[in-house]
Amino acid sequence: KYVMETVNSEAAIYTKTGDLIKKFGLEFLFNLPSRESSGSHSITDPVLLFDSATNDTQSNSHNNDNRRWFASISDVTTHSIRIAASKTGDPTGIWKTYNFPFESLPNNCSDQPFIAVSDDKLAIGVNTWSNNCDWSHDNNNLISSPKFRGVQFVIADKNDLLAEDEIAHIKSMQSVPNTKYFSLRPALILSPT
């Protein structure tokens, strides 16, 4: 019933005819401190997808009420990728948030996250760099030459993310950085598998 868009650190929700319903900063979606506060986080690279194939094992419903929105953002402050999952197919409603830290090396940057879902998994892929996501330029030249640390990914249990009750530990696994690849993007499954 809705169209949603994320750009940089902002989001907006529209009707399908283009009427604006709600506009907000992504710090609110990801349950982070306000950008005006001293404890604000540096966030970037939002990704948004609508999972029309969700088969919610928590419900016996066989209609389209199980569909969900998933969003991700790179949190430069915590060297992590944050995930938000809507509790229903309505993006104006409640979202649950999760944090997936990447590589605890000094100045780590988890750059350009991509997400995808299947029937039972959520996948996150990132490029990791050694520059704390500082891409400063001087006269169109990069000031520092960051070291590419490799591609990393996380695979998480989608049913844990969608569970009605809070789960203390989301079943997931994280790869080690691999320099043989660059910008691996998880495949988006468009129908039940």
Short mmCIF file of N, CA and C in Angstrom, two decimals:
data_model
loop_
_atom_site.label_atom_id
_atom_site.label_comp_id
_atom_site.label_asym_id
_atom_site.label_seq_id
_atom_site.Cartn_x
_atom_site.Cartn_y
_atom_site.Cartn_z
N LYS A 1 0.80 -1.20 0.00
CA LYS A 1 0.00 0.00 0.00
C LYS A 1 0.84 1.26 0.00
N TYR A 2 2.18 1.14 0.18
CA TYR A 2 3.03 2.31 0.36
C TYR A 2 4.26 2.26 -0.55
N VAL A 3 4.85 3.43 -0.71
CA VAL A 3 6.16 3.57 -1.35
C VAL A 3 7.06 4.19 -0.30
N MET A 4 8.24 3.63 -0.11
CA MET A 4 9.19 4.16 0.88
C MET A 4 10.53 4.35 0.21
N GLU A 5 11.23 5.41 0.59
CA GLU A 5 12.54 5.72 0.01
C GLU A 5 13.48 6.14 1.11
N THR A 6 14.74 5.70 1.01
CA THR A 6 15.79 6.17 1.92
C THR A 6 16.90 6.79 1.08
N VAL A 7 17.40 7.94 1.52
CA VAL A 7 18.50 8.63 0.84
C VAL A 7 19.40 9.25 1.90
N ASN A 8 20.68 8.90 1.86
CA ASN A 8 21.67 9.40 2.82
C ASN A 8 21.21 9.11 4.25
N SER A 9 20.74 10.10 4.98
CA SER A 9 20.31 9.85 6.37
C SER A 9 18.84 10.20 6.58
N GLU A 10 18.07 10.21 5.49
CA GLU A 10 16.65 10.57 5.55
C GLU A 10 15.78 9.45 4.97
N ALA A 11 14.52 9.44 5.35
CA ALA A 11 13.54 8.50 4.80
C ALA A 11 12.22 9.22 4.60
N ALA A 12 11.43 8.70 3.67
CA ALA A 12 10.09 9.24 3.44
C ALA A 12 9.18 8.10 3.03
N ILE A 13 7.93 8.21 3.44
CA ILE A 13 6.90 7.23 3.10
C ILE A 13 5.79 7.97 2.36
N TYR A 14 5.36 7.39 1.23
CA TYR A 14 4.35 8.01 0.38
C TYR A 14 3.21 7.03 0.13
N THR A 15 2.06 7.57 -0.27
CA THR A 15 1.01 6.71 -0.82
C THR A 15 1.46 6.31 -2.22
N LYS A 16 0.80 5.34 -2.81
CA LYS A 16 1.16 4.93 -4.17
C LYS A 16 0.84 6.00 -5.20
N THR A 17 0.03 6.99 -4.83
CA THR A 17 -0.26 8.10 -5.75
C THR A 17 0.72 9.26 -5.56
N GLY A 18 1.68 9.11 -4.63
CA GLY A 18 2.71 10.12 -4.47
C GLY A 18 2.52 11.12 -3.36
N ASP A 19 1.48 10.98 -2.55
CA ASP A 19 1.26 11.90 -1.45
C ASP A 19 2.18 11.54 -0.28
N LEU A 20 2.89 12.54 0.25
CA LEU A 20 3.80 12.32 1.37
C LEU A 20 3.01 12.01 2.63
N ILE A 21 3.34 10.90 3.29
CA ILE A 21 2.72 10.52 4.55
C ILE A 21 3.61 10.93 5.71
N LYS A 22 4.92 10.67 5.58
CA LYS A 22 5.82 10.88 6.70
C LYS A 22 7.25 11.03 6.17
N LYS A 23 7.98 11.98 6.74
CA LYS A 23 9.40 12.19 6.41
C LYS A 23 10.15 12.23 7.73
N PHE A 24 11.31 11.57 7.82
CA PHE A 24 12.02 11.50 9.09
C PHE A 24 13.49 11.16 8.87
N GLY A 25 14.31 11.46 9.88
CA GLY A 25 15.72 11.09 9.87
C GLY A 25 15.87 9.61 10.20
N LEU A 26 16.81 8.95 9.55
CA LEU A 26 16.98 7.51 9.75
C LEU A 26 17.45 7.14 11.15
N GLU A 27 17.96 8.11 11.90
CA GLU A 27 18.34 7.79 13.29
C GLU A 27 17.11 7.33 14.09
N PHE A 28 15.93 7.83 13.73
CA PHE A 28 14.71 7.43 14.43
C PHE A 28 14.32 6.00 14.07
N LEU A 29 14.45 5.63 12.78
CA LEU A 29 14.11 4.28 12.36
C LEU A 29 15.02 3.25 13.02
N PHE A 30 16.32 3.60 13.18
CA PHE A 30 17.29 2.66 13.72
C PHE A 30 17.50 2.83 15.23
N ASN A 31 16.63 3.61 15.86
CA ASN A 31 16.66 3.78 17.32
C ASN A 31 18.01 4.30 17.82
N LEU A 32 18.52 5.33 17.15
CA LEU A 32 19.80 5.95 17.51
C LEU A 32 19.55 7.33 18.11
N PRO A 33 20.55 7.87 18.82
CA PRO A 33 20.38 9.23 19.36
C PRO A 33 20.14 10.25 18.25
N SER A 34 19.41 11.29 18.56
CA SER A 34 19.12 12.36 17.60
C SER A 34 20.42 12.94 17.05
N ARG A 35 20.41 13.33 15.77
CA ARG A 35 21.64 13.89 15.17
C ARG A 35 22.05 15.22 15.80
N GLU A 36 21.11 15.87 16.53
CA GLU A 36 21.44 17.11 17.22
C GLU A 36 22.09 16.87 18.58
N SER A 37 22.07 15.63 19.07
CA SER A 37 22.61 15.34 20.40
C SER A 37 24.12 15.08 20.33
N SER A 38 24.77 15.22 21.47
CA SER A 38 26.22 15.00 21.53
C SER A 38 26.57 13.54 21.31
N GLY A 39 25.62 12.63 21.53
CA GLY A 39 25.88 11.20 21.35
C GLY A 39 25.43 10.67 20.00
N SER A 40 25.23 11.57 19.03
CA SER A 40 24.73 11.12 17.73
C SER A 40 25.73 10.22 17.03
N HIS A 41 25.24 9.38 16.13
CA HIS A 41 26.08 8.46 15.37
C HIS A 41 26.22 8.97 13.94
N SER A 42 27.36 8.68 13.34
CA SER A 42 27.56 8.97 11.93
C SER A 42 27.02 7.79 11.14
N ILE A 43 25.97 8.02 10.33
CA ILE A 43 25.35 6.94 9.57
C ILE A 43 25.36 7.29 8.08
N THR A 44 25.41 6.24 7.24
CA THR A 44 25.48 6.46 5.80
C THR A 44 25.04 5.20 5.05
N ASP A 45 24.89 5.30 3.76
CA ASP A 45 24.63 4.18 2.86
C ASP A 45 23.39 3.37 3.20
N PRO A 46 22.21 3.99 3.26
CA PRO A 46 21.00 3.22 3.57
C PRO A 46 20.61 2.29 2.41
N VAL A 47 20.04 1.16 2.77
CA VAL A 47 19.48 0.22 1.79
C VAL A 47 18.10 -0.17 2.31
N LEU A 48 17.15 -0.29 1.40
CA LEU A 48 15.78 -0.60 1.77
C LEU A 48 15.24 -1.65 0.80
N LEU A 49 14.51 -2.62 1.33
CA LEU A 49 13.84 -3.57 0.46
C LEU A 49 12.52 -4.01 1.07
N PHE A 50 11.59 -4.37 0.20
CA PHE A 50 10.31 -4.90 0.63
C PHE A 50 10.31 -6.39 0.32
N ASP A 51 10.11 -7.19 1.34
CA ASP A 51 10.12 -8.64 1.21
C ASP A 51 8.69 -9.13 1.02
N SER A 52 8.29 -9.30 -0.22
CA SER A 52 6.92 -9.73 -0.50
C SER A 52 6.76 -11.24 -0.38
N ALA A 53 7.86 -11.96 -0.16
CA ALA A 53 7.80 -13.42 -0.10
C ALA A 53 7.93 -13.95 1.32
N THR A 54 7.91 -13.08 2.33
CA THR A 54 8.07 -13.55 3.70
C THR A 54 7.01 -14.60 4.03
N ASN A 55 7.48 -15.71 4.57
CA ASN A 55 6.59 -16.75 5.06
C ASN A 55 6.77 -16.77 6.56
N ASP A 56 5.97 -16.00 7.25
CA ASP A 56 6.12 -15.80 8.69
C ASP A 56 5.71 -17.07 9.43
N THR A 57 6.70 -17.78 9.99
CA THR A 57 6.41 -19.02 10.71
C THR A 57 5.76 -18.74 12.05
N GLN A 58 5.73 -17.48 12.47
CA GLN A 58 5.10 -17.13 13.73
C GLN A 58 3.58 -17.01 13.59
N SER A 59 3.10 -17.07 12.36
CA SER A 59 1.68 -16.87 12.10
C SER A 59 1.13 -17.98 11.22
N ASN A 60 -0.11 -18.34 11.43
CA ASN A 60 -0.74 -19.34 10.58
C ASN A 60 -1.46 -18.70 9.39
N SER A 61 -1.29 -17.39 9.25
CA SER A 61 -1.97 -16.66 8.19
C SER A 61 -1.37 -17.02 6.83
N HIS A 62 -2.22 -17.15 5.82
CA HIS A 62 -1.74 -17.44 4.47
C HIS A 62 -2.06 -16.29 3.53
N ASN A 63 -2.16 -15.09 4.08
CA ASN A 63 -2.43 -13.93 3.22
C ASN A 63 -1.19 -13.04 3.15
N ASN A 64 -1.32 -11.88 2.60
CA ASN A 64 -0.18 -11.00 2.38
C ASN A 64 0.18 -10.15 3.59
N ASP A 65 -0.46 -10.36 4.74
CA ASP A 65 -0.16 -9.57 5.92
C ASP A 65 1.23 -9.90 6.50
N ASN A 66 1.87 -10.93 6.00
CA ASN A 66 3.18 -11.34 6.51
C ASN A 66 4.33 -10.57 5.88
N ARG A 67 4.09 -9.84 4.83
CA ARG A 67 5.17 -9.16 4.12
C ARG A 67 5.81 -8.11 5.00
N ARG A 68 7.11 -7.87 4.79
CA ARG A 68 7.87 -6.98 5.67
C ARG A 68 8.79 -6.06 4.86
N TRP A 69 9.12 -4.95 5.51
CA TRP A 69 10.16 -4.04 5.02
C TRP A 69 11.44 -4.35 5.80
N PHE A 70 12.58 -4.30 5.13
CA PHE A 70 13.88 -4.41 5.77
C PHE A 70 14.73 -3.22 5.33
N ALA A 71 15.44 -2.64 6.28
CA ALA A 71 16.33 -1.51 5.98
C ALA A 71 17.67 -1.75 6.66
N SER A 72 18.72 -1.21 6.06
CA SER A 72 20.04 -1.28 6.69
C SER A 72 20.71 0.08 6.58
N ILE A 73 21.65 0.31 7.48
CA ILE A 73 22.44 1.55 7.46
C ILE A 73 23.83 1.22 8.00
N SER A 74 24.84 1.85 7.45
CA SER A 74 26.20 1.70 7.97
C SER A 74 26.37 2.70 9.12
N ASP A 75 26.68 2.17 10.30
CA ASP A 75 26.91 3.02 11.48
C ASP A 75 28.42 3.15 11.65
N VAL A 76 28.97 4.26 11.17
CA VAL A 76 30.41 4.50 11.20
C VAL A 76 30.90 4.59 12.64
N THR A 77 30.09 5.12 13.54
CA THR A 77 30.47 5.30 14.94
C THR A 77 30.77 3.97 15.62
N THR A 78 29.96 2.95 15.33
CA THR A 78 30.13 1.65 15.99
C THR A 78 30.73 0.58 15.09
N HIS A 79 31.15 0.95 13.87
CA HIS A 79 31.72 -0.01 12.91
C HIS A 79 30.78 -1.18 12.70
N SER A 80 29.51 -0.88 12.46
CA SER A 80 28.52 -1.94 12.35
C SER A 80 27.49 -1.60 11.28
N ILE A 81 26.72 -2.62 10.93
CA ILE A 81 25.57 -2.43 10.06
C ILE A 81 24.34 -2.65 10.91
N ARG A 82 23.46 -1.68 10.90
CA ARG A 82 22.21 -1.78 11.66
C ARG A 82 21.10 -2.22 10.70
N ILE A 83 20.25 -3.09 11.21
CA ILE A 83 19.12 -3.61 10.45
C ILE A 83 17.84 -3.21 11.16
N ALA A 84 16.84 -2.80 10.39
CA ALA A 84 15.50 -2.55 10.92
C ALA A 84 14.53 -3.41 10.11
N ALA A 85 13.59 -4.05 10.81
CA ALA A 85 12.58 -4.89 10.17
C ALA A 85 11.20 -4.43 10.65
N SER A 86 10.31 -4.16 9.71
CA SER A 86 8.97 -3.74 10.10
C SER A 86 8.21 -4.94 10.68
N LYS A 87 7.35 -4.67 11.64
CA LYS A 87 6.57 -5.76 12.25
C LYS A 87 5.43 -6.21 11.35
N THR A 88 5.04 -5.36 10.39
CA THR A 88 3.99 -5.70 9.42
C THR A 88 4.41 -5.13 8.07
N GLY A 89 3.53 -5.23 7.08
CA GLY A 89 3.80 -4.65 5.77
C GLY A 89 3.59 -3.14 5.73
N ASP A 90 3.20 -2.55 6.85
CA ASP A 90 2.97 -1.10 6.94
C ASP A 90 4.23 -0.42 7.47
N PRO A 91 4.95 0.34 6.64
CA PRO A 91 6.20 0.97 7.09
C PRO A 91 5.98 2.12 8.07
N THR A 92 4.72 2.57 8.24
CA THR A 92 4.46 3.64 9.20
C THR A 92 4.30 3.10 10.62
N GLY A 93 4.30 1.78 10.75
CA GLY A 93 4.11 1.13 12.05
C GLY A 93 5.42 0.91 12.80
N ILE A 94 5.44 -0.12 13.62
CA ILE A 94 6.57 -0.43 14.50
C ILE A 94 7.65 -1.20 13.73
N TRP A 95 8.91 -0.86 14.02
CA TRP A 95 10.08 -1.55 13.46
C TRP A 95 10.92 -2.08 14.61
N LYS A 96 11.54 -3.23 14.41
CA LYS A 96 12.50 -3.78 15.37
C LYS A 96 13.89 -3.55 14.79
N THR A 97 14.86 -3.25 15.65
CA THR A 97 16.20 -2.94 15.18
C THR A 97 17.23 -3.91 15.74
N TYR A 98 18.29 -4.11 14.95
CA TYR A 98 19.37 -5.04 15.31
C TYR A 98 20.69 -4.41 14.89
N ASN A 99 21.76 -4.83 15.54
CA ASN A 99 23.09 -4.30 15.24
C ASN A 99 24.04 -5.46 14.96
N PHE A 100 24.73 -5.40 13.83
CA PHE A 100 25.71 -6.42 13.45
C PHE A 100 27.08 -5.76 13.31
N PRO A 101 27.94 -5.87 14.35
CA PRO A 101 29.28 -5.29 14.27
C PRO A 101 30.15 -6.03 13.25
N PHE A 102 31.03 -5.30 12.60
CA PHE A 102 31.97 -5.87 11.65
C PHE A 102 33.39 -5.59 12.09
N GLU A 103 34.22 -6.63 12.09
CA GLU A 103 35.67 -6.54 12.28
C GLU A 103 36.08 -5.43 13.24
N SER A 104 36.55 -5.80 14.40
CA SER A 104 36.87 -4.81 15.44
C SER A 104 38.29 -4.24 15.32
N LEU A 105 38.87 -4.25 14.13
CA LEU A 105 40.20 -3.65 13.93
C LEU A 105 40.11 -2.13 14.06
N PRO A 106 41.21 -1.48 14.44
CA PRO A 106 41.19 -0.01 14.54
C PRO A 106 40.81 0.64 13.21
N ASN A 107 40.05 1.71 13.29
CA ASN A 107 39.66 2.51 12.12
C ASN A 107 38.89 1.72 11.08
N ASN A 108 38.24 0.63 11.48
CA ASN A 108 37.52 -0.18 10.50
C ASN A 108 36.36 0.59 9.89
N CYS A 109 36.12 0.36 8.61
CA CYS A 109 34.99 0.96 7.90
C CYS A 109 34.24 -0.15 7.17
N SER A 110 33.00 -0.37 7.55
CA SER A 110 32.12 -1.32 6.86
C SER A 110 31.36 -0.51 5.83
N ASP A 111 31.81 -0.53 4.59
CA ASP A 111 31.34 0.38 3.56
C ASP A 111 30.38 -0.30 2.58
N GLN A 112 29.42 0.48 2.09
CA GLN A 112 28.50 0.07 1.04
C GLN A 112 27.79 -1.26 1.36
N PRO A 113 27.01 -1.30 2.44
CA PRO A 113 26.30 -2.54 2.76
C PRO A 113 25.19 -2.82 1.75
N PHE A 114 25.02 -4.09 1.46
CA PHE A 114 23.90 -4.55 0.66
C PHE A 114 23.21 -5.65 1.44
N ILE A 115 21.88 -5.70 1.35
CA ILE A 115 21.13 -6.72 2.06
C ILE A 115 20.23 -7.47 1.08
N ALA A 116 19.89 -8.68 1.47
CA ALA A 116 18.94 -9.49 0.71
C ALA A 116 18.31 -10.48 1.67
N VAL A 117 17.16 -11.01 1.29
CA VAL A 117 16.47 -11.99 2.12
C VAL A 117 16.06 -13.18 1.27
N SER A 118 15.93 -14.32 1.94
CA SER A 118 15.34 -15.52 1.35
C SER A 118 14.21 -15.93 2.28
N ASP A 119 13.71 -17.15 2.13
CA ASP A 119 12.63 -17.61 3.00
C ASP A 119 13.01 -17.52 4.47
N ASP A 120 14.24 -17.88 4.78
CA ASP A 120 14.62 -18.01 6.19
C ASP A 120 15.89 -17.27 6.58
N LYS A 121 16.48 -16.50 5.68
CA LYS A 121 17.74 -15.83 6.00
C LYS A 121 17.75 -14.37 5.55
N LEU A 122 18.55 -13.58 6.26
CA LEU A 122 18.88 -12.22 5.83
C LEU A 122 20.39 -12.21 5.63
N ALA A 123 20.84 -11.67 4.51
CA ALA A 123 22.27 -11.60 4.21
C ALA A 123 22.68 -10.14 4.12
N ILE A 124 23.86 -9.84 4.69
CA ILE A 124 24.46 -8.50 4.62
C ILE A 124 25.85 -8.66 4.03
N GLY A 125 26.19 -7.89 3.02
CA GLY A 125 27.53 -7.89 2.46
C GLY A 125 28.14 -6.50 2.53
N VAL A 126 29.42 -6.41 2.90
CA VAL A 126 30.11 -5.11 3.00
C VAL A 126 31.53 -5.22 2.46
N ASN A 127 32.09 -4.09 2.06
CA ASN A 127 33.53 -3.96 1.85
C ASN A 127 34.10 -3.35 3.12
N THR A 128 35.21 -3.88 3.62
CA THR A 128 35.82 -3.29 4.81
C THR A 128 37.13 -2.60 4.42
N TRP A 129 37.34 -1.42 5.02
CA TRP A 129 38.50 -0.57 4.72
C TRP A 129 39.16 -0.15 6.04
N SER A 130 40.36 0.40 5.94
CA SER A 130 41.14 0.79 7.12
C SER A 130 41.12 2.29 7.39
N ASN A 131 40.08 3.01 6.95
CA ASN A 131 40.10 4.47 7.04
C ASN A 131 39.00 5.06 7.91
N ASN A 132 38.33 4.26 8.73
CA ASN A 132 37.25 4.75 9.59
C ASN A 132 36.18 5.51 8.78
N CYS A 133 36.02 5.12 7.52
CA CYS A 133 35.05 5.73 6.59
C CYS A 133 35.30 7.23 6.38
N ASP A 134 36.55 7.64 6.47
CA ASP A 134 36.93 9.03 6.20
C ASP A 134 37.45 9.11 4.78
N TRP A 135 36.61 9.60 3.88
CA TRP A 135 36.97 9.68 2.46
C TRP A 135 37.33 11.13 2.10
N SER A 136 38.13 11.79 2.96
CA SER A 136 38.48 13.20 2.76
C SER A 136 39.29 13.38 1.48
N HIS A 137 39.00 14.51 0.82
CA HIS A 137 39.68 14.84 -0.42
C HIS A 137 40.33 16.22 -0.30
N ASP A 138 41.44 16.41 -0.98
CA ASP A 138 42.12 17.70 -1.08
C ASP A 138 42.40 17.93 -2.56
N ASN A 139 41.76 18.93 -3.16
CA ASN A 139 41.89 19.20 -4.59
C ASN A 139 41.61 17.95 -5.43
N ASN A 140 40.52 17.28 -5.12
CA ASN A 140 40.07 16.08 -5.84
C ASN A 140 40.98 14.87 -5.67
N ASN A 141 41.95 14.92 -4.75
CA ASN A 141 42.80 13.77 -4.47
C ASN A 141 42.48 13.25 -3.08
N LEU A 142 42.44 11.94 -2.94
CA LEU A 142 42.19 11.33 -1.65
C LEU A 142 43.36 11.65 -0.73
N ILE A 143 43.09 12.19 0.47
CA ILE A 143 44.15 12.57 1.40
C ILE A 143 44.93 11.35 1.88
N SER A 144 44.21 10.31 2.27
CA SER A 144 44.89 9.09 2.71
C SER A 144 44.55 7.96 1.75
N SER A 145 45.38 6.97 1.73
CA SER A 145 45.15 5.82 0.87
C SER A 145 44.71 4.65 1.74
N PRO A 146 43.39 4.44 1.86
CA PRO A 146 42.92 3.38 2.75
C PRO A 146 43.29 2.01 2.21
N LYS A 147 43.54 1.10 3.15
CA LYS A 147 43.83 -0.28 2.78
C LYS A 147 42.51 -1.05 2.71
N PHE A 148 42.32 -1.79 1.62
CA PHE A 148 41.15 -2.64 1.48
C PHE A 148 41.37 -3.88 2.33
N ARG A 149 40.49 -4.09 3.29
CA ARG A 149 40.62 -5.25 4.20
C ARG A 149 39.85 -6.46 3.71
N GLY A 150 38.95 -6.27 2.76
CA GLY A 150 38.24 -7.40 2.19
C GLY A 150 36.74 -7.31 2.28
N VAL A 151 36.08 -8.23 1.60
CA VAL A 151 34.63 -8.37 1.64
C VAL A 151 34.28 -9.22 2.85
N GLN A 152 33.21 -8.84 3.54
CA GLN A 152 32.68 -9.63 4.65
C GLN A 152 31.18 -9.75 4.48
N PHE A 153 30.62 -10.79 5.04
CA PHE A 153 29.17 -10.92 5.03
C PHE A 153 28.69 -11.54 6.33
N VAL A 154 27.42 -11.29 6.61
CA VAL A 154 26.71 -11.89 7.74
C VAL A 154 25.48 -12.58 7.17
N ILE A 155 25.21 -13.78 7.67
CA ILE A 155 23.96 -14.48 7.37
C ILE A 155 23.23 -14.63 8.70
N ALA A 156 22.00 -14.11 8.78
CA ALA A 156 21.22 -14.16 10.02
C ALA A 156 19.92 -14.91 9.79
N ASP A 157 19.39 -15.49 10.85
CA ASP A 157 18.13 -16.22 10.81
C ASP A 157 16.99 -15.21 10.74
N LYS A 158 16.28 -15.18 9.61
CA LYS A 158 15.21 -14.20 9.42
C LYS A 158 14.05 -14.43 10.40
N ASN A 159 13.76 -15.67 10.74
CA ASN A 159 12.68 -15.95 11.69
C ASN A 159 13.00 -15.37 13.07
N ASP A 160 14.29 -15.37 13.46
CA ASP A 160 14.67 -14.73 14.72
C ASP A 160 14.40 -13.23 14.65
N LEU A 161 14.71 -12.62 13.51
CA LEU A 161 14.50 -11.17 13.35
C LEU A 161 13.03 -10.80 13.39
N LEU A 162 12.17 -11.71 12.92
CA LEU A 162 10.74 -11.43 12.83
C LEU A 162 9.94 -11.94 14.02
N ALA A 163 10.60 -12.62 14.96
CA ALA A 163 9.89 -13.20 16.10
C ALA A 163 9.13 -12.13 16.88
N GLU A 164 7.94 -12.48 17.35
CA GLU A 164 7.13 -11.55 18.13
C GLU A 164 7.82 -11.14 19.43
N ASP A 165 8.36 -12.12 20.14
CA ASP A 165 9.06 -11.84 21.40
C ASP A 165 10.51 -11.50 21.11
N GLU A 166 11.10 -10.67 21.97
CA GLU A 166 12.51 -10.34 21.84
C GLU A 166 13.35 -11.59 22.05
N ILE A 167 14.30 -11.81 21.17
CA ILE A 167 15.22 -12.95 21.29
C ILE A 167 16.57 -12.39 21.71
N ALA A 168 17.15 -12.97 22.77
CA ALA A 168 18.41 -12.44 23.31
C ALA A 168 19.55 -12.58 22.31
N HIS A 169 19.55 -13.66 21.54
CA HIS A 169 20.65 -13.90 20.60
C HIS A 169 20.07 -14.30 19.24
N ILE A 170 20.35 -13.50 18.22
CA ILE A 170 19.92 -13.82 16.86
C ILE A 170 20.93 -14.81 16.28
N LYS A 171 20.45 -15.95 15.81
CA LYS A 171 21.37 -16.91 15.19
C LYS A 171 21.93 -16.27 13.92
N SER A 172 23.26 -16.19 13.87
CA SER A 172 23.93 -15.60 12.70
C SER A 172 25.36 -16.09 12.63
N MET A 173 25.96 -15.90 11.47
CA MET A 173 27.38 -16.17 11.30
C MET A 173 27.98 -15.05 10.47
N GLN A 174 29.26 -14.76 10.76
CA GLN A 174 29.97 -13.71 10.04
C GLN A 174 31.23 -14.29 9.43
N SER A 175 31.49 -13.95 8.18
CA SER A 175 32.71 -14.41 7.51
C SER A 175 33.90 -13.57 7.96
N VAL A 176 35.08 -14.06 7.66
CA VAL A 176 36.29 -13.26 7.87
C VAL A 176 36.49 -12.42 6.60
N PRO A 177 37.21 -11.29 6.70
CA PRO A 177 37.44 -10.48 5.50
C PRO A 177 38.18 -11.28 4.42
N ASN A 178 37.77 -11.12 3.17
CA ASN A 178 38.36 -11.85 2.05
C ASN A 178 38.72 -10.84 0.96
N THR A 179 40.01 -10.69 0.69
CA THR A 179 40.48 -9.71 -0.30
C THR A 179 40.40 -10.24 -1.74
N LYS A 180 39.96 -11.47 -1.93
CA LYS A 180 39.85 -12.01 -3.29
C LYS A 180 38.65 -11.43 -4.03
N TYR A 181 37.71 -10.83 -3.30
CA TYR A 181 36.49 -10.30 -3.91
C TYR A 181 36.33 -8.83 -3.57
N PHE A 182 35.44 -8.17 -4.32
CA PHE A 182 35.11 -6.77 -4.06
C PHE A 182 33.63 -6.58 -4.34
N SER A 183 32.93 -5.94 -3.40
CA SER A 183 31.51 -5.61 -3.55
C SER A 183 30.64 -6.81 -3.90
N LEU A 184 30.75 -7.88 -3.12
CA LEU A 184 29.83 -9.00 -3.29
C LEU A 184 28.44 -8.57 -2.82
N ARG A 185 27.45 -8.80 -3.64
CA ARG A 185 26.08 -8.42 -3.30
C ARG A 185 25.24 -9.69 -3.13
N PRO A 186 24.57 -9.82 -1.98
CA PRO A 186 23.71 -10.99 -1.80
C PRO A 186 22.59 -10.99 -2.83
N ALA A 187 22.23 -12.18 -3.30
CA ALA A 187 21.14 -12.31 -4.28
C ALA A 187 19.80 -12.15 -3.58
N LEU A 188 18.94 -11.35 -4.17
CA LEU A 188 17.60 -11.14 -3.64
C LEU A 188 16.67 -12.20 -4.21
N ILE A 189 16.05 -12.98 -3.34
CA ILE A 189 15.12 -14.03 -3.75
C ILE A 189 13.73 -13.40 -3.87
N LEU A 190 13.14 -13.49 -5.05
CA LEU A 190 11.87 -12.81 -5.32
C LEU A 190 10.65 -13.70 -5.11
N SER A 191 10.87 -14.99 -4.87
CA SER A 191 9.74 -15.88 -4.61
C SER A 191 10.19 -16.96 -3.64
N PRO A 192 9.25 -17.65 -3.01
CA PRO A 192 9.64 -18.70 -2.04
C PRO A 192 10.55 -19.74 -2.69
N THR A 193 11.53 -20.20 -1.93
CA THR A 193 12.50 -21.18 -2.44
C THR A 193 12.44 -22.44 -1.61
#
